[in-house]
PDB file of C-alpha atoms and ligand atoms in Angstrom:
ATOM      1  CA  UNK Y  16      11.351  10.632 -27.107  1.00 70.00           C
ATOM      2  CA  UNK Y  17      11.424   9.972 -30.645  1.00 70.00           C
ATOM      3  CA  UNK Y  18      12.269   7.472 -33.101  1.00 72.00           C
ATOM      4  CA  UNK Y  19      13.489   7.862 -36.386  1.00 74.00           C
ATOM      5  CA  UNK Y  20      12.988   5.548 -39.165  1.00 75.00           C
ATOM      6  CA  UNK Y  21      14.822   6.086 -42.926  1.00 74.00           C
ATOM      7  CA  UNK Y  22      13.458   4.976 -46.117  1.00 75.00           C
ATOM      8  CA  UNK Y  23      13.936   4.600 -49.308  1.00 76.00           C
ATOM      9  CA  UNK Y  24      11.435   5.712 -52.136  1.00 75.00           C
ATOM     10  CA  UNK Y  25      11.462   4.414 -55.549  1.00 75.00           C
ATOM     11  CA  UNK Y  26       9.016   4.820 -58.322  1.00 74.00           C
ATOM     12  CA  UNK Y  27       9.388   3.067 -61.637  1.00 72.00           C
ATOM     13  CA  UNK Y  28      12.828   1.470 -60.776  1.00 73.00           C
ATOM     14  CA  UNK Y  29      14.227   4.925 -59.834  1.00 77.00           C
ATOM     15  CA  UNK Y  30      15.458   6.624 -56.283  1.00 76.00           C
ATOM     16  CA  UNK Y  31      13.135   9.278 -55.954  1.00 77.00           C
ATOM     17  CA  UNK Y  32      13.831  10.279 -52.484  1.00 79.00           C
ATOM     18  CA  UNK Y  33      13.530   9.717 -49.007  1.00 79.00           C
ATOM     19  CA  UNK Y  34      11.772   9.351 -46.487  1.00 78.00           C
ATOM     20  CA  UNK Y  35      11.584  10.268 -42.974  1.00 78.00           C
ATOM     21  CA  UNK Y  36       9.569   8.919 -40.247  1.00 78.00           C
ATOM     22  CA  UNK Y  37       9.613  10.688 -36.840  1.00 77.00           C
ATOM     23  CA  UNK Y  38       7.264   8.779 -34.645  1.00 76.00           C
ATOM     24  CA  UNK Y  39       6.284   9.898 -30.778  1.00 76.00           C
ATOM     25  CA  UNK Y  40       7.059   7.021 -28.715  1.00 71.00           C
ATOM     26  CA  UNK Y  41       7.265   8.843 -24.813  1.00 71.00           C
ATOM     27  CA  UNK Y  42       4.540   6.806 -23.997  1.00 69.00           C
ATOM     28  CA  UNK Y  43       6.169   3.723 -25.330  1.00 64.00           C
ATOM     29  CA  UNK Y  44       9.350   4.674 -23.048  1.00 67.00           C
ATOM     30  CA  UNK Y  45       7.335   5.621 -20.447  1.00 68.00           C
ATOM     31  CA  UNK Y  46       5.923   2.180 -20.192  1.00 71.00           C
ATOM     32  CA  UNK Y  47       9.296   0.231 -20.494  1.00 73.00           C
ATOM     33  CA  UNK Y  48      10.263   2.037 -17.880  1.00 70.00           C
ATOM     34  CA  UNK Y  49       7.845   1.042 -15.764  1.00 70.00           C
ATOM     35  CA  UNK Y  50       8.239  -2.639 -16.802  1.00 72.00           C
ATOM     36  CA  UNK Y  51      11.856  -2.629 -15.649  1.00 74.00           C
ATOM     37  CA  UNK Y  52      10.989  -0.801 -12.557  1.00 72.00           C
ATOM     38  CA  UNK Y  53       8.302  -3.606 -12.015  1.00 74.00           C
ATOM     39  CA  UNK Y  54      10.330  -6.442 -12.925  1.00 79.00           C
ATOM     40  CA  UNK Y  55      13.212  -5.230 -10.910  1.00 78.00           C
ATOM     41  CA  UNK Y  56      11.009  -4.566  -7.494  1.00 77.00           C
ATOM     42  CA  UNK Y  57       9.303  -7.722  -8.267  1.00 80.00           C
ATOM     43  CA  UNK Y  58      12.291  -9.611  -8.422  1.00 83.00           C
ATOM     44  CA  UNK Y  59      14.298  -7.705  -5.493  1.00 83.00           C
ATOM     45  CA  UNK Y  60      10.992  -8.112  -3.039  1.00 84.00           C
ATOM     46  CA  UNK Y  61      10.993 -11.879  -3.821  1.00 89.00           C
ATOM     47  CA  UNK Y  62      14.397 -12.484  -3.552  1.00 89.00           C
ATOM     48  CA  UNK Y  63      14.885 -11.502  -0.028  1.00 88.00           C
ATOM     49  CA  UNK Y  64      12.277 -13.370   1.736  1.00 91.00           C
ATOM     50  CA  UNK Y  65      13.315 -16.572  -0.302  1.00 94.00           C
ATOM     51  CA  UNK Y  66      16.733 -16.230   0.299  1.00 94.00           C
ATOM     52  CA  UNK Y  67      15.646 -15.887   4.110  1.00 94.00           C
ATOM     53  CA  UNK Y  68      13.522 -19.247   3.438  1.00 95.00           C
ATOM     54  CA  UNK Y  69      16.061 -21.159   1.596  1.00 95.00           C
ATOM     55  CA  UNK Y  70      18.980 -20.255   3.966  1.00 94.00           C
ATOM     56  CA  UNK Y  71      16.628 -21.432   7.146  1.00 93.00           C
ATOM     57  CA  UNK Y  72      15.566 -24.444   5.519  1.00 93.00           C
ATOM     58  CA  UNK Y  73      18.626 -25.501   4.843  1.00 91.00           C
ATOM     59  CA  UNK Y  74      20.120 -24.614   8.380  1.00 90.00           C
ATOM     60  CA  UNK Y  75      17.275 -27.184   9.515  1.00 90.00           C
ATOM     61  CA  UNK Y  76      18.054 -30.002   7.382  1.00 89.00           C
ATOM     62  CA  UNK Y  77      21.756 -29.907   7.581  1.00 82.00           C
ATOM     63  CA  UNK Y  78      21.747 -31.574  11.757  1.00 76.00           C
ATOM     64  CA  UNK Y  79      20.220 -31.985  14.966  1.00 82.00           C
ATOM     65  CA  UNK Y  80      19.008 -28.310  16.133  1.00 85.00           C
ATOM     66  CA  UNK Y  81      18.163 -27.940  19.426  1.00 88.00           C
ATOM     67  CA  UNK Y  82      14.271 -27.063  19.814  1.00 89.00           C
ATOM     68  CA  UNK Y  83      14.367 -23.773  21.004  1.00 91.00           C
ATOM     69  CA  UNK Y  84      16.459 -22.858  17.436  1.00 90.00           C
ATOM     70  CA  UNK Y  85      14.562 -25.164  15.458  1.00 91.00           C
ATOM     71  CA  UNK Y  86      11.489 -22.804  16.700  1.00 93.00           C
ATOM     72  CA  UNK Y  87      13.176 -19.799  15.841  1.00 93.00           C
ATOM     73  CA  UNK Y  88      14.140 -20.372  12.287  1.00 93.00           C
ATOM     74  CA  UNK Y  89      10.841 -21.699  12.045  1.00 94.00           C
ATOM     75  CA  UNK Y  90       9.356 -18.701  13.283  1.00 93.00           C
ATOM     76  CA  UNK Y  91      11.478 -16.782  10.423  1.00 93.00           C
ATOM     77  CA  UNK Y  92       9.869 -18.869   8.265  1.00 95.00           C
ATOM     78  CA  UNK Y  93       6.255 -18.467   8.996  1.00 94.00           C
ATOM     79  CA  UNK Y  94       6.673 -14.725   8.865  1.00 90.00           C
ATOM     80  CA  UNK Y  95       8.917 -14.619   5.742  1.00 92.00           C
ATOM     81  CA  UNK Y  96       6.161 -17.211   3.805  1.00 94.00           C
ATOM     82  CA  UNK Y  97       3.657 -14.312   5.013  1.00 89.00           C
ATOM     83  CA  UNK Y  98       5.346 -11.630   3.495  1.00 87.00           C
ATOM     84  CA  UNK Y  99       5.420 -13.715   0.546  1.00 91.00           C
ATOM     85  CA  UNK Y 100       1.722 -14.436   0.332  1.00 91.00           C
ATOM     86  CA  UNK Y 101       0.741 -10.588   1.147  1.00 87.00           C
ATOM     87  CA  UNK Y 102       3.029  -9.373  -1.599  1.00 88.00           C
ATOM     88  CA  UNK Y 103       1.813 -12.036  -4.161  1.00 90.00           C
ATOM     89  CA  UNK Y 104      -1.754 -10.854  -3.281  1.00 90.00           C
ATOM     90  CA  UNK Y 105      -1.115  -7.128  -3.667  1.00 90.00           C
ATOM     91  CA  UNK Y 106      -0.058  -8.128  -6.819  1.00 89.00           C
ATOM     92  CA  UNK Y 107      -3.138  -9.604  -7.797  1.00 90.00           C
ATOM     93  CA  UNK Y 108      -4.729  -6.913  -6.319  1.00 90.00           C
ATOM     94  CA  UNK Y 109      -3.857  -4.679  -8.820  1.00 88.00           C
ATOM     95  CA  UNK Y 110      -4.160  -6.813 -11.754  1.00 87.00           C
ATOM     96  CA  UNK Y 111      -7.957  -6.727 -10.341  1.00 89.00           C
ATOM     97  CA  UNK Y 112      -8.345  -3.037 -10.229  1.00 87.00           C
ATOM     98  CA  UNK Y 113      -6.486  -2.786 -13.194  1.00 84.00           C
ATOM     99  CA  UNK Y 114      -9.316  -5.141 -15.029  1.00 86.00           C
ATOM    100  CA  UNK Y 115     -12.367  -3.944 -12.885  1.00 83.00           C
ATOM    101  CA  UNK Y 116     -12.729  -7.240 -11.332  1.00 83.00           C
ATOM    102  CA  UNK Y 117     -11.984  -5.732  -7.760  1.00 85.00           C
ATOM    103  CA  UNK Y 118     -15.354  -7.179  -6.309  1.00 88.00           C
ATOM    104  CA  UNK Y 119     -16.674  -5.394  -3.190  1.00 92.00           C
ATOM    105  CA  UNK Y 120     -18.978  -6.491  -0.045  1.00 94.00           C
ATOM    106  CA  UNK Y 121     -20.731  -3.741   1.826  1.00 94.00           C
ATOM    107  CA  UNK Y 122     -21.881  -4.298   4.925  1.00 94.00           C
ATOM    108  CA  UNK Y 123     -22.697  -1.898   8.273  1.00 92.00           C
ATOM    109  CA  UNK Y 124     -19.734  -1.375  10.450  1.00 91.00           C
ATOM    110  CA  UNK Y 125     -18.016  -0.384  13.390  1.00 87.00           C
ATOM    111  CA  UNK Y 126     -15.069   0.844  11.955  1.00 91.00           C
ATOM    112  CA  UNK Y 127     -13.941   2.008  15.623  1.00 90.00           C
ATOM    113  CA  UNK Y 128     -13.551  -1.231  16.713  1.00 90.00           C
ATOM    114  CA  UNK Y 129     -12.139  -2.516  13.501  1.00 93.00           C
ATOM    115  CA  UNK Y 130      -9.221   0.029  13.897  1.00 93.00           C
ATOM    116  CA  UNK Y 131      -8.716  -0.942  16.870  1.00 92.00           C
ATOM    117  CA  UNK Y 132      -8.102  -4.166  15.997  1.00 93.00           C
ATOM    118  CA  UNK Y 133      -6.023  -3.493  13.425  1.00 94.00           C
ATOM    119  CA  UNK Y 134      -3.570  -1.028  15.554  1.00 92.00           C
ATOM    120  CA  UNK Y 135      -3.542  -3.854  17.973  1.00 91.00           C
ATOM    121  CA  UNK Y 136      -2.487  -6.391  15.860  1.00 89.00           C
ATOM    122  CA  UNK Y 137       0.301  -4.040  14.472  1.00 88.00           C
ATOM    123  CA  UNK Y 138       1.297  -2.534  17.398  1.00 85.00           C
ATOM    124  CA  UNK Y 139       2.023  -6.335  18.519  1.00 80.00           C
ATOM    125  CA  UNK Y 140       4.551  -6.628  15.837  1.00 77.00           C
ATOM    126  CA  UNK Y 141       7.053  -3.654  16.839  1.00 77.00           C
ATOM    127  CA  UNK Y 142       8.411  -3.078  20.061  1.00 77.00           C
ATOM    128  CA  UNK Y 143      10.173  -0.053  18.620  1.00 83.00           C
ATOM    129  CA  UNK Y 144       7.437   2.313  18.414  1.00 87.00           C
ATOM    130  CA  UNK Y 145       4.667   3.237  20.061  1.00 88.00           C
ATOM    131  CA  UNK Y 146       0.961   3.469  18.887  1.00 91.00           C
ATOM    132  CA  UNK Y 147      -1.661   5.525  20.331  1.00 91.00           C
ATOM    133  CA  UNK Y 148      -5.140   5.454  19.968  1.00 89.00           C
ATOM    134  CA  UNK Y 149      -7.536   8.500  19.785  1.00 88.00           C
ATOM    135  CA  UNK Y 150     -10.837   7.313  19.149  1.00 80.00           C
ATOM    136  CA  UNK Y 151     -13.108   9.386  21.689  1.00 78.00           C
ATOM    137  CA  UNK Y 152     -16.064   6.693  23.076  1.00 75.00           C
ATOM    138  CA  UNK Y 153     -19.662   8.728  21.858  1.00 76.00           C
ATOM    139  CA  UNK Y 154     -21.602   6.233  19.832  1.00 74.00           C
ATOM    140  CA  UNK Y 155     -20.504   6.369  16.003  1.00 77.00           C
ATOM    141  CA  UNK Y 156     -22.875   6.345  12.909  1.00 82.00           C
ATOM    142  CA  UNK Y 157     -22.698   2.820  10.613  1.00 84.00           C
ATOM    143  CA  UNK Y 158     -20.435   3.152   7.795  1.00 90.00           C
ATOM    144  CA  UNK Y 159     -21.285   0.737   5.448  1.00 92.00           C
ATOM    145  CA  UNK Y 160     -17.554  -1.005   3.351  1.00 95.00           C
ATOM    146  CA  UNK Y 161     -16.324  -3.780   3.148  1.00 96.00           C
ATOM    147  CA  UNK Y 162     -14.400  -5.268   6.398  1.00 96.00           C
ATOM    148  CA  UNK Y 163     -11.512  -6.904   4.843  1.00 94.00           C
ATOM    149  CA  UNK Y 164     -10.610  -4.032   2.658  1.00 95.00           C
ATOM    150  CA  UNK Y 165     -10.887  -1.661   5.653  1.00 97.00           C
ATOM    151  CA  UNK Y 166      -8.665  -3.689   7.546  1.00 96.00           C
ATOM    152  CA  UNK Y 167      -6.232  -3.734   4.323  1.00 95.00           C
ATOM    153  CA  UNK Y 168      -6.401   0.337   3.952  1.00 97.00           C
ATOM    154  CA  UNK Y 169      -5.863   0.838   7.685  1.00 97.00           C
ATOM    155  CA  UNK Y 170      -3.381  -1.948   7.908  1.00 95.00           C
ATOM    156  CA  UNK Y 171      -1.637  -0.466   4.683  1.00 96.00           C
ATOM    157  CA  UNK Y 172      -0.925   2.843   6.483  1.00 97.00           C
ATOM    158  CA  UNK Y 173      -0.136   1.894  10.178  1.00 96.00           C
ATOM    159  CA  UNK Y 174       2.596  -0.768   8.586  1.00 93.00           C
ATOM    160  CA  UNK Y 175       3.778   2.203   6.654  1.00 95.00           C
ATOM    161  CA  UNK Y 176       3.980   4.605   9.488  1.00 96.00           C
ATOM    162  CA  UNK Y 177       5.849   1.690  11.423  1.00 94.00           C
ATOM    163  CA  UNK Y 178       7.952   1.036   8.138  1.00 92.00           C
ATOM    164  CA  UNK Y 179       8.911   5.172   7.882  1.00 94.00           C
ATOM    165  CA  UNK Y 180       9.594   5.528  11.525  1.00 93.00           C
ATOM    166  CA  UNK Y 181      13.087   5.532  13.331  1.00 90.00           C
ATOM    167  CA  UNK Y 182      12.765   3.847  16.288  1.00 89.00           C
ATOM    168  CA  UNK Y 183      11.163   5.341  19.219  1.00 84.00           C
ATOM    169  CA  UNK Y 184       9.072   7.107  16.491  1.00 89.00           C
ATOM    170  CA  UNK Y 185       5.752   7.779  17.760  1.00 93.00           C
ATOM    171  CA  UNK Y 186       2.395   6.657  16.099  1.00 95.00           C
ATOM    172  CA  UNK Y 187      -0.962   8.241  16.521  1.00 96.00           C
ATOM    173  CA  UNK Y 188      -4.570   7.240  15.113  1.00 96.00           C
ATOM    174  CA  UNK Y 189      -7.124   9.553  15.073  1.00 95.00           C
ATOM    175  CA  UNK Y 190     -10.791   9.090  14.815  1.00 94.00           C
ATOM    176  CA  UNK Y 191     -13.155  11.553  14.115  1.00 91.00           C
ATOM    177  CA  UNK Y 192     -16.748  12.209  13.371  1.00 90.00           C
ATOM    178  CA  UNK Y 193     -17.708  15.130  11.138  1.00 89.00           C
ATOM    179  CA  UNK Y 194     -21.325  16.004  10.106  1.00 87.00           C
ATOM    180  CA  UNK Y 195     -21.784  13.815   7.094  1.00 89.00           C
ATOM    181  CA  UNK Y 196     -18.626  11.514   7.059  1.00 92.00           C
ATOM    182  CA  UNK Y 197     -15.727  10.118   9.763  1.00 94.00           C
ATOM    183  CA  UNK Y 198     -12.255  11.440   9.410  1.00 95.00           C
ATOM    184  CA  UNK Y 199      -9.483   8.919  10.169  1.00 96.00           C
ATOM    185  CA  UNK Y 200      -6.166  10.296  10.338  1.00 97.00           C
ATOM    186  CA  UNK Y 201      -2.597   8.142  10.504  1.00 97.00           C
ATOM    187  CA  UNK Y 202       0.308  10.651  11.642  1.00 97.00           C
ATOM    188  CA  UNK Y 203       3.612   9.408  12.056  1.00 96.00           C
ATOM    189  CA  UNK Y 204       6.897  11.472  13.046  1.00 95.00           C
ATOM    190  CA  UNK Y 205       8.838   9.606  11.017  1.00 94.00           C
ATOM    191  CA  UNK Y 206      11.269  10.138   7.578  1.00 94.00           C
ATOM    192  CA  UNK Y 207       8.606  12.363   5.671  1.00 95.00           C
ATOM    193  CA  UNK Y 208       7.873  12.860   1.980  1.00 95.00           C
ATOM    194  CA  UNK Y 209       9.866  15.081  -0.186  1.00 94.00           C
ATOM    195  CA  UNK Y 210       6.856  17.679  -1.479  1.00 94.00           C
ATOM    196  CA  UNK Y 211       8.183  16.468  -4.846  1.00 94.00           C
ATOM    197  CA  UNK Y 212       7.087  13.190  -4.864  1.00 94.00           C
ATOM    198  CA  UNK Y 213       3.137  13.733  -3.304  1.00 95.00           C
ATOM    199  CA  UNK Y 214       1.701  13.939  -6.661  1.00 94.00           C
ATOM    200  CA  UNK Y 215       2.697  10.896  -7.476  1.00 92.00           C
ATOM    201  CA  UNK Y 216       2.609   9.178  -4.032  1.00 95.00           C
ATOM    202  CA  UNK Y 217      -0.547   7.279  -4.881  1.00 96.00           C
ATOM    203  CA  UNK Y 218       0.351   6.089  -7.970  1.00 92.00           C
ATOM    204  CA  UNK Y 219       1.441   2.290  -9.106  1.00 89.00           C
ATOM    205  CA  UNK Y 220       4.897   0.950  -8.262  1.00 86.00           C
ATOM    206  CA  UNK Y 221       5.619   4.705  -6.949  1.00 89.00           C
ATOM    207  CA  UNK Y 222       8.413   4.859  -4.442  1.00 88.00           C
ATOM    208  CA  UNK Y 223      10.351   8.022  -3.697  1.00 90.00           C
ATOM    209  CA  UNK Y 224      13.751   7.718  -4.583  1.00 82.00           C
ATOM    210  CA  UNK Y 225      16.135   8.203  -1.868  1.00 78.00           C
ATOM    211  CA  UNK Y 226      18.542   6.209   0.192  1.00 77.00           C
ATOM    212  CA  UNK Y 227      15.874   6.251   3.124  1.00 78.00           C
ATOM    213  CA  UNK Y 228      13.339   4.318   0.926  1.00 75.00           C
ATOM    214  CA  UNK Y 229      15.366   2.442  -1.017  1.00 74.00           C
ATOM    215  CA  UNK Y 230      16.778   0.935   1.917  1.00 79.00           C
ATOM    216  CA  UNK Y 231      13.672  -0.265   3.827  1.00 82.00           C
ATOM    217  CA  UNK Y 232      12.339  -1.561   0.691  1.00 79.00           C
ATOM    218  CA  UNK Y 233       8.625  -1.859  -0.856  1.00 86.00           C
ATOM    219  CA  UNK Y 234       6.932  -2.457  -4.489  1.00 87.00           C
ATOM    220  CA  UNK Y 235       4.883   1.191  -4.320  1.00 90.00           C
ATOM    221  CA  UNK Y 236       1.267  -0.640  -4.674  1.00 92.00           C
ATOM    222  CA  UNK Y 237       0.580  -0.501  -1.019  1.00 94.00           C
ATOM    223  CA  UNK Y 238      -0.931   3.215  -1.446  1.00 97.00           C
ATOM    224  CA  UNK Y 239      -2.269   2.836  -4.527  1.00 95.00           C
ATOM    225  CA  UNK Y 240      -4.311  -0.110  -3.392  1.00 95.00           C
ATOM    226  CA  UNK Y 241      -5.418   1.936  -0.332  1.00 97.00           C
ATOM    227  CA  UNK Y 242      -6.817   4.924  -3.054  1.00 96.00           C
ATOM    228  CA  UNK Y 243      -8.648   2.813  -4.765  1.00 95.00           C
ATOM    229  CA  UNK Y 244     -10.305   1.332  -1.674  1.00 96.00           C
ATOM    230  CA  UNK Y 245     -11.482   5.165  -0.257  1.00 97.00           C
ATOM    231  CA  UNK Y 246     -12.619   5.342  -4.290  1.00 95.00           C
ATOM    232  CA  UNK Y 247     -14.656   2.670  -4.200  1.00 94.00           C
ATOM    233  CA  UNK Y 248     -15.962   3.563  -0.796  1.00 95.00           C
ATOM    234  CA  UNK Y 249     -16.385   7.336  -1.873  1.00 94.00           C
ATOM    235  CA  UNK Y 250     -14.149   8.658  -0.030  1.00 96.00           C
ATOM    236  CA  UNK Y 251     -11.167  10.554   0.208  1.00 97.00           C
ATOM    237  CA  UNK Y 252      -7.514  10.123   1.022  1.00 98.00           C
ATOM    238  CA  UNK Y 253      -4.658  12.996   1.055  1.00 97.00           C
ATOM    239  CA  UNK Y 254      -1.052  13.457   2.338  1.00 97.00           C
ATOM    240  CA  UNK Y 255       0.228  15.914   3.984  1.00 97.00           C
ATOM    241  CA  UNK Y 256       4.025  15.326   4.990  1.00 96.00           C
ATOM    242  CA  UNK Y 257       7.285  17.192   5.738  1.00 95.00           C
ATOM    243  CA  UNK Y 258      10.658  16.235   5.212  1.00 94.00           C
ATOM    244  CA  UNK Y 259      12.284  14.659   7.897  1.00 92.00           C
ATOM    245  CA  UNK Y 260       9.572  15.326  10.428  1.00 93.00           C
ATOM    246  CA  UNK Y 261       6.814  12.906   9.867  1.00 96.00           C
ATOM    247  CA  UNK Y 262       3.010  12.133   7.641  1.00 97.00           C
ATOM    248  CA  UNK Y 263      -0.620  12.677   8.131  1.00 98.00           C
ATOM    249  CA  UNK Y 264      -2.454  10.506   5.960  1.00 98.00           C
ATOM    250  CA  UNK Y 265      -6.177  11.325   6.259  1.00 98.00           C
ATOM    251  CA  UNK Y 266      -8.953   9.572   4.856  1.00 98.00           C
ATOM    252  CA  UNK Y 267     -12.774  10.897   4.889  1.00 97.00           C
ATOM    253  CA  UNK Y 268     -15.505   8.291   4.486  1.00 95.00           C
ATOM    254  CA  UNK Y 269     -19.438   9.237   4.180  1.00 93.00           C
ATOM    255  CA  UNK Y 270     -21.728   7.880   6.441  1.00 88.00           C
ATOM    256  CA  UNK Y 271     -24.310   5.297   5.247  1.00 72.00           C
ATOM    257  CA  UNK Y 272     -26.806   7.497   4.397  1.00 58.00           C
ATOM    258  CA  UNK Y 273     -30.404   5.374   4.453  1.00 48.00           C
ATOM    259  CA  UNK Y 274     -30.472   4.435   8.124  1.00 44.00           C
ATOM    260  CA  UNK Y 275     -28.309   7.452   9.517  1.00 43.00           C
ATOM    261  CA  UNK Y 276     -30.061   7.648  12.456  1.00 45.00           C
ATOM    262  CA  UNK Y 277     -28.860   4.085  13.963  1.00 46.00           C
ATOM    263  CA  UNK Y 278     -26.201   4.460  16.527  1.00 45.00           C
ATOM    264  CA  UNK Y 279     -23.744   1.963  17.789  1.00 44.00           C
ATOM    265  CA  UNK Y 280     -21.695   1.822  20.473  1.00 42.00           C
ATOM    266  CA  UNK Y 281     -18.071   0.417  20.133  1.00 39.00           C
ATOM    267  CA  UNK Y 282     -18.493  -2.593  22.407  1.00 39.00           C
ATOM    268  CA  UNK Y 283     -21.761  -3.472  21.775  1.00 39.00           C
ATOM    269  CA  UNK Y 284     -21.079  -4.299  18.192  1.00 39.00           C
ATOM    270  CA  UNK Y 285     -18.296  -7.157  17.444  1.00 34.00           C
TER     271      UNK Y 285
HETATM  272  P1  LIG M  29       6.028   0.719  -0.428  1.00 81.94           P
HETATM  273  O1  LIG M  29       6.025   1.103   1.014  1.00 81.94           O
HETATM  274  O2  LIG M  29       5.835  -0.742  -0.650  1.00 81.94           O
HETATM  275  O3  LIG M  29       7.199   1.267  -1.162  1.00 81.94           O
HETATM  276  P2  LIG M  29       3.597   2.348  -0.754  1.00 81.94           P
HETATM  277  O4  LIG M  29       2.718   2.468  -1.957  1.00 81.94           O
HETATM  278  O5  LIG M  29       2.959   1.912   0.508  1.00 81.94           O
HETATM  279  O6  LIG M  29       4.771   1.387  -1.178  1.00 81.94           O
HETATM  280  O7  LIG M  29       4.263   3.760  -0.521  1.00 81.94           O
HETATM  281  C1  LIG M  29       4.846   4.459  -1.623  1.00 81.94           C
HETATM  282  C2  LIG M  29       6.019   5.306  -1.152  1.00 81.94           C
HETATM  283  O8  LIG M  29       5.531   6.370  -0.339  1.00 81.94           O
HETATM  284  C3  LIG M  29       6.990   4.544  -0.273  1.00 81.94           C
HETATM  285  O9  LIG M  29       7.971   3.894  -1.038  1.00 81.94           O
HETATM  286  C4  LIG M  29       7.593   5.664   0.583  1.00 81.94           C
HETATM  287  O10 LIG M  29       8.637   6.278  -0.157  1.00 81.94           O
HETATM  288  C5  LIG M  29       6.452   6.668   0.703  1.00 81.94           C
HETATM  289  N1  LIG M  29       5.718   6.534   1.983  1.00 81.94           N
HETATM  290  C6  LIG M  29       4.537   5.901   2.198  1.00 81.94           C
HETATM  291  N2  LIG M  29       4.121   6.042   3.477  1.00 81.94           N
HETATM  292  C7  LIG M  29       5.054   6.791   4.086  1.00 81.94           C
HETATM  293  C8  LIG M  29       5.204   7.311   5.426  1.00 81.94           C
HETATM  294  N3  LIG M  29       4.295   7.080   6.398  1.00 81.94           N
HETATM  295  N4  LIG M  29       6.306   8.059   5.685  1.00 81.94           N
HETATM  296  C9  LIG M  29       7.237   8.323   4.728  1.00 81.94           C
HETATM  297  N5  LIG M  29       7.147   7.870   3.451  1.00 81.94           N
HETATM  298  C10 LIG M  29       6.076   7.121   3.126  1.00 81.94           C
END
């Protein structure tokens, strides 16, 4: 893109000329762009779960519900107020990585039974598809991260597999342990990724653009939150997808390397 500006030139009271200014500004455009994009997700993501909020609130005060519906809009609620708080804290989120203030906490873990957990607790909240769980049961080598932002990055991806998945889709988690590193692996069978859009899959506010996504709805920071988790755990994640048949996200993290001899077990360590 490029903008033009005209001027005039004069020199001792006379026109001489004029002037033409041709100035780059893609990157100017570029970043409007995103800006509405932002502010339009931002605003579309917000809106629903408040409209949800207002229209059960009001439902409530306007007479004497029965219990059993008081406890359902109420239940609306609570999850609607949740989707609120996790979306207002991916935002901030990224305003952290975006500032390096993302702070970190490593500590040894049994990421085995952490991902267990985590499918558990997602696998609670659909009745649509089903999650299984490949996690062999030989004693695993520490990995030292941080436990809340593992628990983000793997609840990031099974809520996306969920998300992407017609019903009935089927979900599978796979753990395994490679010489220097584990290999985690998310595979869905669900809408896929055009090959198009995996370049820029991990990237901020990304969404591929197609009735499919558009319709489930997202703000496109969930994946680029989970990158820069396996970054600052030096690790790896990669897509590989196909249209219409389903995703395998993997994700490679090292082993802690001082005490690599240490074993645990999965039910020995909480
Ligand atoms: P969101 O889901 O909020 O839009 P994400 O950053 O998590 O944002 O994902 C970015 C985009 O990648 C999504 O909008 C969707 O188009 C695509 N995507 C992510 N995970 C999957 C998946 N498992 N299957 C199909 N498409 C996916």
């Amino acid at each position: 893109f490029v903008q033009v500006y005209a001027e005039g030139i004069q020199y001792g009271g006379r026109f001489r000329g004029t002037m033409l200014v041709l100035r780059d500004v893609t990157i100017e455009t570029g970043i409007d762009r995103m800006k509405s994009e932002f502010v339009s997700t931002v605003s579309h993501e917000l809106r629903t779960p408040l409209a949800s909020i207002f229209g059960y609130t009001e439902l409530m005060l306007a007479k004497d519900l029965p219990v059993d519906r008081q406890q359902r809009y109420l239940t609306t609620i609570h999850s609607e107020t949740q989707r609120l708080t996790s979306l207002v804290n991916d935002f901030l989120d990224v305003q952290r990585m975006e500032s390096s203030q993302q702070q970190y906490q490593f500590v040894k873990l049994d990421l085995r039974n952490l991902i267990q957990e985590v499918a558990e607790f997602h696998a609670g909240s659909t009745s649509h598809h089903q999650l299984t769980l490949e996690t062999g049961d030989r004693p695993l080598r520490w990995i030292e991260a941080d436990e809340p932002k593992m628990r983000q990055l793997f609840g990031n991806l099974i809520n996306n597999a969920i998300k992407y998945s017609p019903d009935g889709g089927e979900i599978e988690l796979k753990l395994e342990e490679l010489e220097d590193r584990l290999r985690i692996q998310i595979i869905d069978e669900g809408i896929g990724i055009p090959q198009h859009a995996l370049p820029e899959l991990f990237s901020k506010f990304y969404r591929v653009d197609n009735s499919d996504s558009r319709k489930i709805g997202g703000t496109g920071l969930g994946l680029a939150i989970c990158q820069e988790i396996v970054r600052a755990h030096d690790g790896l994640i990669h897509v590989e997808s196909t249209e219409g048949s389903g995703s395998i996200f993997t994700i490679e993290l090292p082993f802690e390397q001082i005490s690599s001899l240490e074993t645990i077990t999965g039910t020995e360590h909480a």
